[in-house]
């Protein structure tokens, strides 16, 4: 399934972009998406405990489900 990832603040700076599109295997959670990003960009891992997360503009937990077409934001 295809999702859009939005990154803000320092995360955006580290990734070099505020928006990424990724394919993830279903079923997936926000944690699954995050782990995929950290695998690509290990420097992001330092921010996991201090960031907020949203799915489709609603604040969420790392355990929240992610579906095809969703937008996951890391703030």
CSV table of N, CA, C and O in Angstrom, one decimal, residues 27-71:
chain,number,residue,atom,x,y,z
A,27,UNK,N,-0.5,-5.7,7.0
A,27,UNK,CA,-1.0,-4.6,7.8
A,27,UNK,C,0.2,-3.8,8.3
A,27,UNK,O,1.3,-4.3,8.5
A,28,UNK,N,0.0,-2.5,8.5
A,28,UNK,CA,1.1,-1.7,9.0
A,28,UNK,C,0.6,-0.7,10.1
A,28,UNK,O,-0.6,-0.5,10.2
A,29,UNK,N,1.5,-0.3,10.9
A,29,UNK,CA,1.2,0.7,12.0
A,29,UNK,C,2.2,1.9,11.7
A,29,UNK,O,3.1,1.8,10.9
A,30,UNK,N,2.0,2.9,12.5
A,30,UNK,CA,2.9,4.1,12.5
A,30,UNK,C,4.3,3.6,12.8
A,30,UNK,O,5.3,4.0,12.2
A,31,UNK,N,4.4,2.7,13.8
A,31,UNK,CA,5.7,2.2,14.1
A,31,UNK,C,6.4,1.5,13.0
A,31,UNK,O,7.6,1.6,12.8
A,32,UNK,N,5.6,0.7,12.2
A,32,UNK,CA,6.2,0.1,11.0
A,32,UNK,C,6.8,1.1,10.0
A,32,UNK,O,7.9,1.0,9.5
A,33,UNK,N,6.0,2.2,9.8
A,33,UNK,CA,6.5,3.3,8.9
A,33,UNK,C,7.7,3.9,9.5
A,33,UNK,O,8.7,4.2,8.8
A,34,UNK,N,7.7,4.2,10.8
A,34,UNK,CA,8.9,4.8,11.4
A,34,UNK,C,10.1,4.0,11.3
A,34,UNK,O,11.2,4.4,11.0
A,35,UNK,N,10.0,2.7,11.6
A,35,UNK,CA,11.1,1.8,11.4
A,35,UNK,C,11.7,1.8,10.0
A,35,UNK,O,12.9,1.7,9.9
A,36,UNK,N,10.8,1.8,9.0
A,36,UNK,CA,11.3,1.9,7.7
A,36,UNK,C,12.1,3.1,7.4
A,36,UNK,O,13.1,3.1,6.7
A,37,UNK,N,11.6,4.3,7.9
A,37,UNK,CA,12.4,5.5,7.8
A,37,UNK,C,13.7,5.5,8.5
A,37,UNK,O,14.7,5.9,7.9
A,38,UNK,N,13.7,5.0,9.7
A,38,UNK,CA,15.0,4.9,10.4
A,38,UNK,C,16.0,3.9,9.7
A,38,UNK,O,17.2,4.2,9.7
A,39,UNK,N,15.5,2.9,9.1
A,39,UNK,CA,16.4,2.0,8.3
A,39,UNK,C,17.0,2.8,7.2
A,39,UNK,O,18.2,2.5,6.9
A,40,UNK,N,16.3,3.7,6.5
A,40,UNK,CA,16.8,4.5,5.4
A,40,UNK,C,17.7,5.6,5.9
A,40,UNK,O,18.7,5.9,5.3
A,41,UNK,N,17.3,6.2,7.0
A,41,UNK,CA,18.0,7.4,7.6
A,41,UNK,C,18.2,7.2,9.1
A,41,UNK,O,17.4,7.7,9.9
A,42,UNK,N,19.2,6.5,9.5
A,42,UNK,CA,19.4,6.2,10.9
A,42,UNK,C,19.5,7.4,11.8
A,42,UNK,O,19.2,7.3,13.0
A,43,UNK,N,19.8,8.6,11.3
A,43,UNK,CA,19.9,9.8,12.1
A,43,UNK,C,18.6,10.2,12.7
A,43,UNK,O,18.5,11.0,13.7
A,44,UNK,N,17.5,9.7,12.2
A,44,UNK,CA,16.2,10.1,12.7
A,44,UNK,C,15.9,9.4,14.0
A,44,UNK,O,15.1,9.9,14.8
A,45,UNK,N,16.5,8.3,14.3
A,45,UNK,CA,16.2,7.5,15.5
A,45,UNK,C,16.3,8.3,16.8
A,45,UNK,O,15.6,8.0,17.7
A,46,UNK,N,17.2,9.3,16.9
A,46,UNK,CA,17.4,10.0,18.1
A,46,UNK,C,16.1,10.8,18.5
A,46,UNK,O,16.0,11.2,19.6
A,47,UNK,N,15.2,11.0,17.6
A,47,UNK,CA,14.0,11.8,17.8
A,47,UNK,C,12.7,11.1,18.2
A,47,UNK,O,11.7,11.7,18.5
A,48,UNK,N,12.8,9.8,18.2
A,48,UNK,CA,11.6,9.0,18.4
A,48,UNK,C,10.9,9.3,19.7
A,48,UNK,O,9.7,9.4,19.8
A,49,UNK,N,11.6,9.5,20.8
A,49,UNK,CA,11.0,9.7,22.1
A,49,UNK,C,10.5,11.2,22.3
A,49,UNK,O,9.7,11.4,23.2
A,50,UNK,N,10.8,12.1,21.4
A,50,UNK,CA,10.4,13.5,21.6
A,50,UNK,C,9.5,14.0,20.5
A,50,UNK,O,9.0,15.1,20.6
A,51,UNK,N,9.1,13.1,19.6
A,51,UNK,CA,8.3,13.6,18.5
A,51,UNK,C,6.8,13.3,18.7
A,51,UNK,O,6.5,12.4,19.6
A,52,UNK,N,5.9,13.9,18.0
A,52,UNK,CA,4.5,13.6,18.0
A,52,UNK,C,4.2,13.0,16.7
A,52,UNK,O,4.9,13.2,15.7
A,53,UNK,N,3.1,12.3,16.6
A,53,UNK,CA,2.7,11.6,15.4
A,53,UNK,C,1.2,11.9,15.1
A,53,UNK,O,0.4,12.0,16.0
A,54,UNK,N,0.9,12.0,13.8
A,54,UNK,CA,-0.5,12.1,13.4
A,54,UNK,C,-0.7,11.2,12.2
A,54,UNK,O,0.2,11.0,11.3
A,55,UNK,N,-1.9,10.7,12.1
A,55,UNK,CA,-2.4,9.9,10.9
A,55,UNK,C,-3.6,10.7,10.4
A,55,UNK,O,-4.6,10.9,11.1
A,56,UNK,N,-3.5,11.1,9.1
A,56,UNK,CA,-4.6,11.9,8.5
A,56,UNK,C,-5.0,13.1,9.3
A,56,UNK,O,-6.2,13.4,9.5
A,57,UNK,N,-4.0,13.8,9.9
A,57,UNK,CA,-4.1,15.1,10.6
A,57,UNK,C,-4.7,14.9,12.0
A,57,UNK,O,-5.1,15.9,12.7
A,58,UNK,N,-4.9,13.7,12.5
A,58,UNK,CA,-5.3,13.4,13.8
A,58,UNK,C,-4.2,12.8,14.6
A,58,UNK,O,-3.5,11.8,14.2
A,59,UNK,N,-3.9,13.4,15.8
A,59,UNK,CA,-2.8,12.9,16.6
A,59,UNK,C,-3.0,11.4,16.9
A,59,UNK,O,-4.2,10.9,17.1
A,60,UNK,N,-1.9,10.6,16.9
A,60,UNK,CA,-2.0,9.2,17.0
A,60,UNK,C,-0.9,8.6,17.8
A,60,UNK,O,0.1,9.3,18.1
A,61,UNK,N,-1.0,7.4,18.1
A,61,UNK,CA,0.1,6.6,18.8
A,61,UNK,C,0.9,5.8,17.8
A,61,UNK,O,0.4,5.6,16.7
A,62,UNK,N,2.1,5.4,18.2
A,62,UNK,CA,2.9,4.6,17.3
A,62,UNK,C,2.2,3.3,16.9
A,62,UNK,O,2.5,2.7,15.9
A,63,UNK,N,1.2,2.8,17.7
A,63,UNK,CA,0.5,1.6,17.4
A,63,UNK,C,-0.7,1.7,16.5
A,63,UNK,O,-1.3,0.8,16.2
A,64,UNK,N,-1.0,3.0,16.1
A,64,UNK,CA,-2.1,3.2,15.2
A,64,UNK,C,-2.0,2.6,13.9
A,64,UNK,O,-0.9,2.5,13.3
A,65,UNK,N,-3.1,2.0,13.4
A,65,UNK,CA,-3.1,1.4,12.1
A,65,UNK,C,-2.9,2.4,11.0
A,65,UNK,O,-3.3,3.6,11.1
A,66,UNK,N,-2.2,2.0,9.9
A,66,UNK,CA,-2.0,2.8,8.7
A,66,UNK,C,-2.6,2.1,7.5
A,66,UNK,O,-2.3,0.9,7.4
A,67,UNK,N,-3.4,2.8,6.7
A,67,UNK,CA,-4.1,2.2,5.6
A,67,UNK,C,-3.6,2.8,4.3
A,67,UNK,O,-3.0,3.9,4.3
A,68,UNK,N,-3.9,2.1,3.2
A,68,UNK,CA,-3.5,2.6,1.9
A,68,UNK,C,-4.1,4.0,1.7
A,68,UNK,O,-5.2,4.3,2.0
A,69,UNK,N,-3.2,4.9,1.2
A,69,UNK,CA,-3.6,6.3,1.0
A,69,UNK,C,-3.5,7.2,2.2
A,69,UNK,O,-3.7,8.4,2.0
A,70,UNK,N,-3.1,6.7,3.3
A,70,UNK,CA,-3.0,7.5,4.5
A,70,UNK,C,-1.8,8.5,4.5
A,70,UNK,O,-0.9,8.2,3.8
A,71,UNK,N,-1.9,9.5,5.3
A,71,UNK,CA,-0.8,10.5,5.5
A,71,UNK,C,-0.4,10.3,6.9
A,71,UNK,O,-1.2,10.4,7.8
